[in-house]
Coordinates of C-alpha atoms in Angstrom, one line a residue:
X1 CA -21.3 -3.8 15.9
X2 CA -19.3 -0.6 15.8
X3 CA -15.6 -0.6 16.7
X4 CA -14.6 1.9 19.4
X5 CA -12.7 5.0 18.1
X6 CA -9.7 5.0 19.0
X7 CA 22.9 1.3 2.3
X8 CA 22.5 3.2 -0.8
X9 CA 24.4 1.6 -3.8
X10 CA 26.8 3.3 -6.1
X11 CA 24.4 3.7 -9.0
X12 CA 21.7 5.6 -7.0
X13 CA 24.4 7.8 -5.5
X14 CA 25.7 8.8 -9.0
X15 CA 22.1 9.4 -10.0
X16 CA 21.5 11.7 -7.1
X17 CA 24.6 13.7 -8.0
X18 CA 23.4 14.0 -11.6
X19 CA 20.0 15.3 -10.4
X20 CA 21.7 17.9 -8.2
X21 CA 23.2 19.3 -11.4
X22 CA 19.9 19.8 -13.3
X23 CA 19.7 23.4 -14.5
X24 CA 23.5 24.0 -14.0
X25 CA 24.7 22.7 -17.3
X26 CA 26.8 25.2 -19.1
X27 CA 24.8 27.4 -21.5
X28 CA 25.6 28.5 -25.1
X29 CA 24.5 31.5 -27.0
X30 CA 21.2 33.3 -26.2
X31 CA 19.5 32.0 -29.3
X32 CA 19.9 28.4 -28.1
X33 CA 19.2 28.8 -24.4
X34 CA 16.0 27.9 -22.5
X35 CA 14.8 30.2 -19.8
X36 CA 16.6 28.0 -17.2
X37 CA 20.0 28.5 -18.8
X38 CA 20.1 24.9 -20.0
X39 CA 21.6 24.8 -23.5
X40 CA 19.3 23.7 -26.3
X41 CA 20.9 21.2 -28.6
X42 CA 19.6 19.4 -31.6
X43 CA 21.4 16.1 -32.4
X44 CA 19.2 13.7 -34.2
X45 CA 18.8 12.0 -37.6
X46 CA 15.4 11.0 -38.9
X47 CA 14.8 7.5 -40.2
X48 CA 11.8 6.4 -42.2
X49 CA 12.4 2.7 -41.9
X50 CA 9.0 1.1 -41.6
X51 CA 8.3 -0.3 -38.2
X52 CA 11.4 1.5 -36.7
X53 CA 10.9 5.1 -37.7
X54 CA 13.0 7.7 -35.8
X55 CA 11.2 11.0 -35.6
X56 CA 13.3 14.0 -34.5
X57 CA 11.4 16.6 -32.6
X58 CA 12.5 20.2 -33.3
X59 CA 15.2 21.1 -35.8
X60 CA 18.6 22.7 -35.9
X61 CA 17.0 25.9 -37.1
X62 CA 14.1 26.0 -34.6
X63 CA 14.2 24.8 -31.0
X64 CA 11.6 27.2 -29.7
X65 CA 9.3 25.9 -27.0
X66 CA 6.3 26.1 -29.3
X67 CA 8.1 24.3 -32.1
X68 CA 9.1 21.4 -30.0
X69 CA 5.7 21.0 -28.4
X70 CA 3.8 21.3 -31.6
X71 CA 6.1 18.9 -33.5
X72 CA 5.7 16.3 -30.8
X73 CA 1.9 16.6 -30.9
X74 CA 1.9 16.5 -34.7
X75 CA 4.2 13.4 -34.7
X76 CA 1.9 11.6 -32.3
X77 CA -1.1 12.4 -34.4
X78 CA 0.5 10.4 -37.2
X79 CA 2.2 7.8 -35.1
X80 CA 2.8 4.3 -36.4
X81 CA 3.8 1.1 -34.5
X82 CA 7.5 1.1 -33.7
X83 CA 8.1 4.8 -33.8
X84 CA 10.8 6.5 -31.6
X85 CA 10.3 10.1 -30.8
X86 CA 13.6 11.9 -30.0
X87 CA 13.4 15.0 -27.8
X88 CA 16.2 17.5 -28.0
X89 CA 18.3 18.7 -25.1
X90 CA 17.1 21.8 -23.3
X91 CA 14.2 23.0 -21.1
X92 CA 11.0 23.5 -23.0
X93 CA 7.8 25.1 -21.7
X94 CA 4.7 23.3 -22.8
X95 CA 1.2 24.7 -22.8
X96 CA -0.6 21.5 -23.7
X97 CA -0.8 18.0 -22.3
X98 CA 1.0 15.5 -24.6
X99 CA -2.1 13.2 -25.0
X100 CA -2.1 10.1 -27.1
X101 CA -4.7 7.3 -27.4
X102 CA -3.2 4.2 -29.1
X103 CA -6.5 3.2 -30.6
X104 CA -6.5 5.1 -33.9
X105 CA -9.7 4.3 -35.8
X106 CA -9.8 1.1 -33.7
X107 CA -6.4 0.1 -35.1
X108 CA -3.9 -0.2 -32.3
X109 CA -0.6 1.6 -32.4
X110 CA 2.1 0.2 -30.1
X111 CA 5.8 -0.2 -29.4
X112 CA 6.4 3.6 -29.1
X113 CA 9.6 5.0 -27.5
X114 CA 9.9 8.6 -26.1
X115 CA 13.6 9.4 -25.6
X116 CA 15.5 12.5 -24.5
X117 CA 19.2 13.4 -24.1
X118 CA 19.2 12.6 -20.3
X119 CA 17.0 13.4 -17.4
X120 CA 19.3 16.4 -16.5
X121 CA 19.5 17.5 -20.2
X122 CA 15.9 17.2 -21.6
X123 CA 13.3 18.9 -19.4
X124 CA 9.7 19.4 -20.3
X125 CA 8.3 22.2 -18.1
X126 CA 4.5 21.3 -18.0
X127 CA 3.5 24.2 -15.8
X128 CA 1.6 25.8 -18.7
X129 CA -0.5 22.7 -19.4
X130 CA -3.9 22.6 -17.6
X131 CA -3.7 19.0 -16.5
X132 CA -1.1 16.2 -17.0
X133 CA 2.3 16.5 -18.5
X134 CA 2.0 13.3 -20.6
X135 CA -1.2 11.2 -20.8
X136 CA -0.8 8.0 -22.8
X137 CA -3.7 5.5 -23.2
X138 CA -4.5 2.2 -24.9
X139 CA -1.2 1.2 -26.3
X140 CA 1.2 -1.6 -25.5
X141 CA 5.0 -1.8 -25.1
X142 CA 5.9 1.8 -24.3
X143 CA 9.4 3.1 -23.4
X144 CA 10.0 6.4 -21.7
X145 CA 13.7 7.2 -21.1
X146 CA 16.2 9.9 -20.5
X147 CA 14.1 13.0 -19.9
X148 CA 12.4 14.9 -17.1
X149 CA 8.9 16.4 -16.6
X150 CA 8.7 19.4 -14.3
X151 CA 5.9 21.3 -12.6
X152 CA 2.9 19.4 -13.9
X153 CA -0.4 20.8 -12.6
X154 CA -1.7 17.3 -12.2
X155 CA 0.3 14.1 -13.0
X156 CA 3.6 14.3 -14.7
X157 CA 3.6 11.0 -16.7
X158 CA 0.4 8.9 -16.6
X159 CA 0.0 5.7 -18.6
X160 CA -3.3 3.7 -18.6
X161 CA -4.4 0.4 -20.1
X162 CA -1.1 -0.7 -21.4
X163 CA 0.6 -4.1 -21.4
X164 CA 4.4 -3.4 -21.3
X165 CA 5.6 -0.1 -19.8
X166 CA 9.3 0.8 -19.2
X167 CA 10.1 4.1 -17.4
X168 CA 13.9 4.3 -17.3
X169 CA 16.1 7.2 -16.2
X170 CA 13.1 9.5 -16.0
X171 CA 12.7 12.4 -13.6
X172 CA 9.5 14.1 -12.4
X173 CA 10.1 17.2 -10.3
X174 CA 8.2 19.9 -8.5
X175 CA 10.8 22.4 -7.4
X176 CA 8.9 23.9 -4.5
X177 CA 9.1 21.5 -1.6
X178 CA 6.1 20.2 0.4
X179 CA 3.3 22.2 -1.3
X180 CA -0.3 20.9 -1.6
X181 CA -0.5 22.8 -4.9
X182 CA 2.1 20.5 -6.5
X183 CA 0.8 17.8 -8.9
X184 CA -0.4 14.5 -7.5
X185 CA 1.7 11.7 -9.1
X186 CA 5.1 11.7 -10.7
X187 CA 5.4 8.3 -12.6
X188 CA 1.9 6.9 -12.7
X189 CA 1.1 3.7 -14.6
X190 CA -2.4 2.5 -13.7
X191 CA -4.5 -0.4 -15.1
X192 CA -1.3 -1.7 -16.7
X193 CA 0.7 -4.9 -16.7
X194 CA 4.4 -5.8 -17.2
X195 CA 5.7 -2.5 -15.7
X196 CA 9.4 -1.8 -15.2
X197 CA 10.4 1.5 -13.4
X198 CA 14.2 1.8 -12.9
X199 CA 16.9 4.4 -12.3
X200 CA 14.4 7.2 -12.0
X201 CA 14.2 10.3 -9.8
X202 CA 11.0 11.7 -8.3
X203 CA 10.6 14.7 -6.1
X204 CA 7.8 16.9 -4.7
X205 CA 4.6 15.0 -5.6
X206 CA 1.6 15.9 -3.4
X207 CA 0.6 12.2 -3.5
X208 CA 3.1 9.6 -4.7
X209 CA 6.4 10.1 -6.5
X210 CA 6.2 6.6 -8.1
X211 CA 2.8 5.1 -8.1
X212 CA 1.8 1.8 -9.7
X213 CA -1.9 1.0 -9.3
X214 CA -4.4 -1.6 -10.4
X215 CA -1.6 -3.4 -12.2
X216 CA 0.3 -6.7 -12.2
X217 CA 3.8 -8.0 -13.0
X218 CA 5.7 -5.0 -11.6
X219 CA 9.4 -4.3 -10.9
X220 CA 10.3 -1.0 -9.3
X221 CA 14.1 -0.9 -8.7
X222 CA 17.0 1.5 -8.2
X223 CA 15.0 4.7 -8.0
X224 CA 15.3 7.7 -5.8
X225 CA 12.2 9.2 -4.3
X226 CA 12.4 12.3 -2.1
X227 CA 10.2 15.0 -0.7
X228 CA 6.9 13.5 -1.9
X229 CA 4.0 12.6 0.4
X230 CA 4.5 8.9 -0.5
X231 CA 7.9 8.1 -2.0
X232 CA 6.8 4.8 -3.7
X233 CA 3.3 3.4 -3.6
X234 CA 2.1 0.0 -4.9
X235 CA -1.7 0.1 -4.8
X236 CA -4.3 -2.5 -5.6
X237 CA -1.7 -4.5 -7.5
X238 CA -0.3 -8.0 -7.7
X239 CA 3.1 -9.6 -8.4
X240 CA 5.2 -6.6 -7.5
X241 CA 8.9 -6.4 -6.5
X242 CA 10.2 -3.2 -5.0
X243 CA 14.0 -3.3 -4.5
X244 CA 17.2 -1.3 -4.6
X245 CA 15.4 2.0 -4.1
X246 CA 16.1 5.0 -1.9
X247 CA 13.2 6.8 -0.2
X248 CA 14.1 9.8 1.9
X249 CA 12.5 13.0 3.0
X250 CA 9.0 11.9 2.2
X251 CA 6.0 11.8 4.6
X252 CA 6.0 8.0 4.2
X253 CA 8.7 6.0 2.4
X254 CA 7.1 3.0 0.8
X255 CA 3.4 2.3 0.8
X256 CA 1.6 -1.0 -0.1
X257 CA -2.2 -0.1 -0.1
X258 CA -5.3 -1.9 -1.2
X259 CA -8.3 0.5 -1.4
X260 CA -12.0 -0.3 -1.9
X261 CA -12.1 1.0 -5.4
X262 CA -14.9 -1.3 -6.6
X263 CA -13.6 -2.4 -10.0
X264 CA -12.6 -5.9 -9.1
X265 CA -8.9 -5.1 -9.0
X266 CA -7.3 -5.8 -5.6
X267 CA -3.8 -6.3 -4.4
X268 CA -1.6 -9.0 -3.0
X269 CA 1.8 -10.7 -3.6
X270 CA 4.2 -7.8 -3.0
X271 CA 7.9 -8.0 -2.0
X272 CA 9.8 -5.0 -0.6
X273 CA 13.5 -5.7 -0.1
X274 CA 17.0 -4.2 -0.1
X275 CA 15.7 -0.6 -0.1
X276 CA 17.2 2.3 1.8
X277 CA 14.3 4.0 3.6
X278 CA 15.6 6.9 5.6
X279 CA 14.3 9.9 7.5
X280 CA 10.9 10.1 5.9
X281 CA 9.7 12.8 8.4
X282 CA 8.1 15.4 6.1
X283 CA 4.8 17.0 6.8
X284 CA 1.8 15.4 5.1
X285 CA 0.9 17.9 2.4
X286 CA -1.6 15.7 0.4
X287 CA -5.1 16.9 -0.3
X288 CA -7.9 14.8 1.3
X289 CA -8.9 12.2 -1.2
X290 CA -12.0 10.1 -2.0
X291 CA -11.1 7.2 0.3
X292 CA -10.7 7.2 4.0
X293 CA -7.5 5.3 3.5
X294 CA -5.8 7.7 1.1
X295 CA -2.3 9.0 1.4
X296 CA -3.6 12.0 3.3
X297 CA -3.8 9.8 6.4
X298 CA -0.1 8.8 6.3
X299 CA 1.5 9.8 9.6
X300 CA 4.7 12.0 9.1
X301 CA 7.7 10.0 10.0
X302 CA 6.7 6.5 8.7
X303 CA 9.1 4.2 6.9
X304 CA 6.9 1.5 5.3
X305 CA 3.1 1.1 5.5
X306 CA 0.9 -1.8 4.5
X307 CA -2.8 -1.0 4.5
X308 CA -5.4 -3.8 4.0
X309 CA -3.1 -5.7 1.7
X310 CA -2.3 -9.4 2.1
X311 CA 0.6 -11.6 1.1
X312 CA 3.4 -9.1 1.6
X313 CA 7.1 -9.8 2.4
X314 CA 9.3 -7.0 3.8
X315 CA 12.9 -8.0 4.3
X316 CA 16.6 -6.9 4.2
X317 CA 15.7 -3.2 4.1
X318 CA 17.6 -0.5 6.0
X319 CA 14.8 1.5 7.7
X320 CA 16.3 4.4 9.6
X321 CA 15.4 7.5 11.6
X322 CA 11.6 7.7 11.4
X323 CA 10.1 9.9 14.1
X324 CA 6.7 8.0 14.3
X325 CA 7.2 4.3 13.3
X326 CA 9.5 2.3 11.1
X327 CA 6.8 -0.1 9.8
X328 CA 3.0 0.2 10.2
X329 CA 0.7 -2.7 9.3
X330 CA -3.0 -2.0 9.5
X331 CA -6.4 -3.2 8.4
X332 CA -8.9 -0.7 7.0
X333 CA -10.6 -0.5 10.4
X334 CA -8.0 2.0 11.6
X335 CA -8.9 4.7 9.0
X336 CA -12.6 3.9 9.0
X337 CA -14.4 1.9 11.7
X338 CA -17.6 1.8 9.5
X339 CA -16.0 -1.3 7.9
X340 CA -17.4 -3.2 11.0
X341 CA -20.8 -1.5 11.0
X342 CA -24.0 -3.6 11.5
X343 CA -25.9 -4.0 8.2
X344 CA -29.1 -2.0 7.8
X345 CA -32.1 -4.4 7.4
X346 CA -34.8 -1.9 6.6
X347 CA -35.5 -3.1 3.1
X348 CA -38.0 -0.9 1.3
X349 CA -37.4 1.9 3.8
X350 CA -33.8 3.1 4.3
X351 CA -32.5 0.2 2.2
X352 CA -33.5 0.6 -1.5
X353 CA -30.2 -0.6 -3.0
X354 CA -27.2 -2.7 -2.2
X355 CA -25.2 0.3 -1.3
X356 CA -27.7 1.3 1.4
X357 CA -27.1 -2.0 3.3
X358 CA -23.7 -1.1 4.6
X359 CA -21.0 1.5 3.7
X360 CA -18.8 -1.2 2.2
X361 CA -21.4 -3.7 1.0
X362 CA -20.8 -3.2 -2.7
X363 CA -17.0 -3.4 -2.5
X364 CA -17.2 -6.5 -0.2
X365 CA -19.4 -8.1 -3.0
X366 CA -16.8 -7.0 -5.5
X367 CA -14.1 -9.0 -3.7
X368 CA -12.3 -6.4 -1.6
X369 CA -11.1 -7.4 1.9
X370 CA -10.3 -4.9 4.7
X371 CA -7.7 -7.2 6.4
X372 CA -4.0 -7.7 6.3
X373 CA -3.1 -11.4 6.2
X374 CA 0.2 -13.2 5.6
X375 CA 2.6 -10.3 6.3
X376 CA 6.2 -11.4 6.9
X377 CA 8.7 -8.8 8.2
X378 CA 12.2 -10.2 8.6
X379 CA 15.9 -9.4 8.6
X380 CA 15.5 -5.6 8.4
X381 CA 18.0 -3.2 9.9
X382 CA 15.9 -0.7 11.9
X383 CA 17.3 2.2 13.8
X384 CA 16.3 5.5 15.2
X385 CA 18.3 8.4 16.5
X386 CA 17.0 9.2 20.0
X387 CA 16.5 12.9 19.2
X388 CA 14.0 11.9 16.4
X389 CA 11.6 10.1 18.7
X390 CA 8.7 12.5 18.1
X391 CA 5.6 10.7 16.8
X392 CA 3.1 12.6 14.6
X393 CA -0.1 12.0 12.8
X394 CA -3.8 13.0 13.2
X395 CA -4.9 9.5 12.4
X396 CA -3.1 7.9 15.3
X397 CA -3.0 10.9 17.7
X398 CA -5.1 8.9 20.3
X399 CA -2.5 6.1 20.2
X400 CA 0.4 8.6 20.5
X401 CA -1.2 10.2 23.5
X402 CA -1.9 6.7 25.0
X403 CA 1.7 5.5 24.5
X404 CA 3.1 8.8 25.8
X405 CA 1.0 8.4 29.0
X406 CA 2.0 4.8 29.4
X407 CA 5.7 5.8 29.2
X408 CA 5.1 8.5 31.9
X409 CA 3.2 6.2 34.2
X410 CA 5.3 3.1 33.9
X411 CA 8.8 4.1 33.1
X412 CA 10.2 0.8 34.5
X413 CA 8.3 -1.1 31.9
X414 CA 8.7 1.4 29.0
X415 CA 12.3 2.4 29.7
X416 CA 14.5 2.4 26.6
X417 CA 11.6 2.0 24.2
X418 CA 10.5 4.4 21.5
X419 CA 7.1 6.1 22.2
X420 CA 5.3 4.2 19.4
X421 CA 6.4 0.7 18.4
X422 CA 9.0 0.4 15.7
X423 CA 6.7 -2.2 14.1
X424 CA 3.1 -1.1 14.8
X425 CA 0.3 -3.5 14.0
X426 CA -3.3 -2.4 14.6
X427 CA -4.5 -6.0 15.2
X428 CA -8.1 -5.0 15.3
X429 CA -9.0 -6.7 11.9
X430 CA -7.5 -9.9 13.1
X431 CA -9.3 -9.6 16.4
X432 CA -12.8 -9.1 14.8
X433 CA -12.0 -12.0 12.3
X434 CA -11.0 -14.3 15.2
X435 CA -13.7 -13.5 17.8
X436 CA -16.8 -15.6 17.7
X437 CA -20.0 -13.7 17.1
X438 CA -21.9 -13.6 20.4
X439 CA -25.1 -15.6 20.1
X440 CA -24.0 -16.9 16.7
X441 CA -23.4 -20.4 15.4
X442 CA -19.7 -20.4 15.4
X443 CA -19.0 -17.7 12.8
X444 CA -16.7 -14.8 13.6
X445 CA -17.9 -11.2 14.2
X446 CA -16.8 -10.2 10.7
X447 CA -18.3 -13.3 9.1
X448 CA -21.6 -12.4 10.8
X449 CA -21.4 -8.9 9.3
X450 CA -20.6 -10.1 5.8
X451 CA -23.2 -12.9 6.1
X452 CA -25.8 -10.3 7.3
X453 CA -25.1 -8.2 4.2
X454 CA -25.7 -11.2 2.0
X455 CA -29.0 -11.9 3.6
X456 CA -30.2 -8.3 3.2
X457 CA -28.9 -8.2 -0.4
X458 CA -31.1 -11.3 -1.1
X459 CA -34.1 -9.4 0.3
X460 CA -33.3 -6.3 -1.8
X461 CA -33.1 -8.5 -5.0
X462 CA -36.4 -10.1 -4.1
X463 CA -38.4 -7.0 -3.0
X464 CA -37.0 -3.9 -4.8
X465 CA -38.2 -3.6 -8.4
X466 CA -35.3 -3.3 -10.9
X467 CA -32.6 -4.4 -8.4
X468 CA -29.7 -5.8 -10.4
X469 CA -28.1 -9.2 -9.9
X470 CA -25.4 -9.3 -7.3
X471 CA -22.5 -11.4 -6.3
X472 CA -22.7 -12.7 -2.7
X473 CA -19.7 -11.9 -0.4
X474 CA -17.2 -14.7 -0.2
X475 CA -17.3 -15.4 3.6
X476 CA -14.0 -17.2 3.5
X477 CA -12.3 -13.7 3.2
X478 CA -13.8 -12.9 6.6
X479 CA -12.9 -16.1 8.3
X480 CA -10.6 -16.4 11.4
X481 CA -6.9 -16.1 10.7
X482 CA -5.0 -19.3 10.0
X483 CA -2.0 -20.2 12.2
X484 CA 0.9 -18.0 11.1
X485 CA -1.7 -16.2 8.9
X486 CA -1.4 -12.7 10.4
X487 CA 1.7 -10.6 11.0
X488 CA 5.1 -12.4 11.4
X489 CA 8.2 -10.5 12.4
X490 CA 11.7 -12.0 13.1
X491 CA 15.3 -11.0 13.1
X492 CA 14.7 -7.3 12.7
X493 CA 17.7 -5.5 14.3
X494 CA 18.0 -2.0 15.9
X495 CA 21.4 -0.8 16.9
X496 CA 21.6 -3.1 19.9
X497 CA 18.3 -1.8 21.3
X498 CA 15.4 -4.2 21.9
X499 CA 13.0 -4.1 19.0
X500 CA 9.6 -2.7 20.1
X501 CA 7.0 -4.6 18.0
X502 CA 3.5 -4.7 19.3
X503 CA -0.2 -4.7 18.3
X504 CA -2.6 -2.0 19.4
X505 CA -5.4 -4.4 20.0
X506 CA -5.2 -8.0 21.2
X507 CA -5.6 -10.3 18.3
X508 CA -7.7 -12.8 20.3
X509 CA -10.3 -11.7 22.8
X510 CA -9.8 -12.0 26.6
X511 CA -12.2 -11.1 29.4
X512 CA -11.7 -7.3 29.1
X513 CA -11.3 -7.0 25.3
X514 CA -14.9 -5.9 24.6
X515 CA -17.0 -3.4 26.4
X516 CA -20.6 -3.0 25.3
X517 CA -19.8 -4.8 22.1
X518 CA -16.8 -2.5 21.2
X519 CA -13.2 -3.6 21.3
X520 CA -10.7 -1.8 23.5
X521 CA -7.1 -1.2 22.8
X522 CA -4.6 -2.7 25.2
X523 CA -3.9 0.9 26.4
X524 CA -7.6 1.4 27.1
X525 CA -7.7 -1.8 29.1
X526 CA -4.6 -1.0 31.1
X527 CA -6.2 1.1 33.9
X528 CA -8.2 -1.9 35.0
X529 CA -5.6 -4.6 34.3
X530 CA -2.0 -3.7 34.9
X531 CA -1.0 -7.2 33.9
X532 CA -1.3 -5.9 30.3
X533 CA 1.6 -3.6 30.8
X534 CA 4.0 -6.1 29.3
X535 CA 1.7 -6.9 26.4
X536 CA 1.7 -3.2 25.4
X537 CA 5.5 -3.3 25.0
X538 CA 5.6 -6.7 23.3
X539 CA 3.0 -9.2 22.2
X540 CA 2.6 -12.2 24.5
X541 CA 1.8 -15.7 23.3
X542 CA 3.7 -15.2 20.0
X543 CA 1.3 -12.9 18.3
X544 CA 4.0 -11.8 15.8
X545 CA 6.1 -15.1 16.1
X546 CA 5.5 -17.6 13.3
X547 CA 6.9 -21.0 12.6
X548 CA 6.9 -20.1 8.9
X549 CA 6.0 -16.7 7.5
X550 CA 4.8 -15.8 4.0
X551 CA 7.5 -16.1 1.3
X552 CA 6.7 -14.2 -1.9
X553 CA 7.8 -15.2 -5.4
X554 CA 9.8 -13.0 -7.7
X555 CA 7.9 -10.7 -10.1
X556 CA 8.9 -10.9 -13.7
X557 CA 8.2 -8.2 -16.3
X558 CA 7.9 -9.4 -19.9
X559 CA 8.4 -6.8 -22.6
X560 CA 8.4 -8.1 -26.2
X561 CA 11.1 -10.7 -26.1
X562 CA 12.9 -9.3 -23.0
X563 CA 12.4 -10.2 -19.3
X564 CA 13.3 -8.2 -16.3
X565 CA 13.5 -8.9 -12.6
X566 CA 15.2 -11.2 -10.1
X567 CA 14.6 -14.3 -12.2
X568 CA 15.8 -12.6 -15.4
X569 CA 18.3 -9.8 -16.0
X570 CA 18.9 -9.2 -12.2
X571 CA 19.4 -12.9 -11.3
X572 CA 23.0 -12.4 -10.3
X573 CA 22.5 -9.1 -8.4
X574 CA 23.1 -9.1 -4.7
X575 CA 19.6 -7.8 -4.1
X576 CA 18.0 -10.8 -5.6
X577 CA 20.2 -13.2 -3.7
X578 CA 18.9 -12.0 -0.3

């Protein structure tokens, strides 16, 4: 079956003021200035203590760009566990990626620290490097603090395959706003665990300013993200807390995504709380990516987005002045309706491999789910200045047109509401998971699709020579939603105006929900059933009302003997008491 188309705290404020001063620091003599006018200063003493060496980069006699770059590369080539690399004050133009693999002759090197004089005082200009600014792989317990990386041609700071990553008081900046030629990611730990990102500043990324992907045990707190496509993104990750951050001037403020990557790493268990998410109305300047659900689909003017991720709690945030929608919750059916395609059964003809059965057969087998389940949105302050009610976004243009027409046709019903719901839920994944398969034996439509893929996969294994073993799809992931197992919203305020929270599709089928096997949005059904007018503005029958919504647990980062998060060093902070 094919689906039819369709209040900032004092610390961040001080941080923002410091960022505004980057490049304006008083300069010294011409021999000690970078091209930006930032004074170059060497203030470091080497230490050769085994296991705690301090390696000073540059020297009092030579702080040329080339000397600083080459000395850092040389120092990393001879790195030992426990080393600290101290970068001098100044702006330094690098022409090479700072690339380090922690497995040296299969002997791991770990516990490395990279330290500057301050994010406004030590700036690595990576525009001359062909790819990333810094690329660090296969090493545990890394600390990056007190420096900035500017103008990287790809990612500013990428860390992979590391257990223990702290990024503290770091900045990643692209100085030209909203350009698709800017680098993709600012702070970018991926395939990592025990990740702490705090007190950082990210600006100008053509993908995400702060991105944590395919990782677990994550705390992202007290950062400022502005003028990126996505301010902060948690993707395909588990056990994550995002709190105390400010996201403003981005295309989308905070994103929680789970994409069909096919490596067995999928996301759930994310809390987003006590953040200031304001006026993220920038144009989407991302390049089109590999996945239908990449950041290039983010509608300009969206505060928080959850895409095909389950077990997410969003609460006590200030979400203000977004021209399209404050919070969007959607299954993967919205960016790609082929998720609900009928399996191809032509084994030996069109079907010669598992990937030929269905566009998503292999990732379904890998454990990925396209649904959003157990989403709890509560106690958020949501507001929108009337002049900003101007929804955008190619992905949802049909919905925008439909809601606009509805407002024009039925002003008595729609009066006082924003064009698009403040909390927008696609609902179609829940609908297809809840609706019995016509002519089936009690299974839902999506269970029938997944079960059909399993049957064809068995035939491929039996009849196609050389077909590898496969893992059958877990049909429980495609089962009907449990009571209170979808989207719950409660106590979300909006400047004295009635909150507009609604699903695009009904979440349980009625007589007019399907036409020729394809589901219709409530807007599409309206012409033949004016009784749905009220349902378009607010879901009847408690679709978003729950007796008990999902409650997440605090994420804890463990780094050597230290712990970070709401149950550790932040246990007495107001954010963690919410």
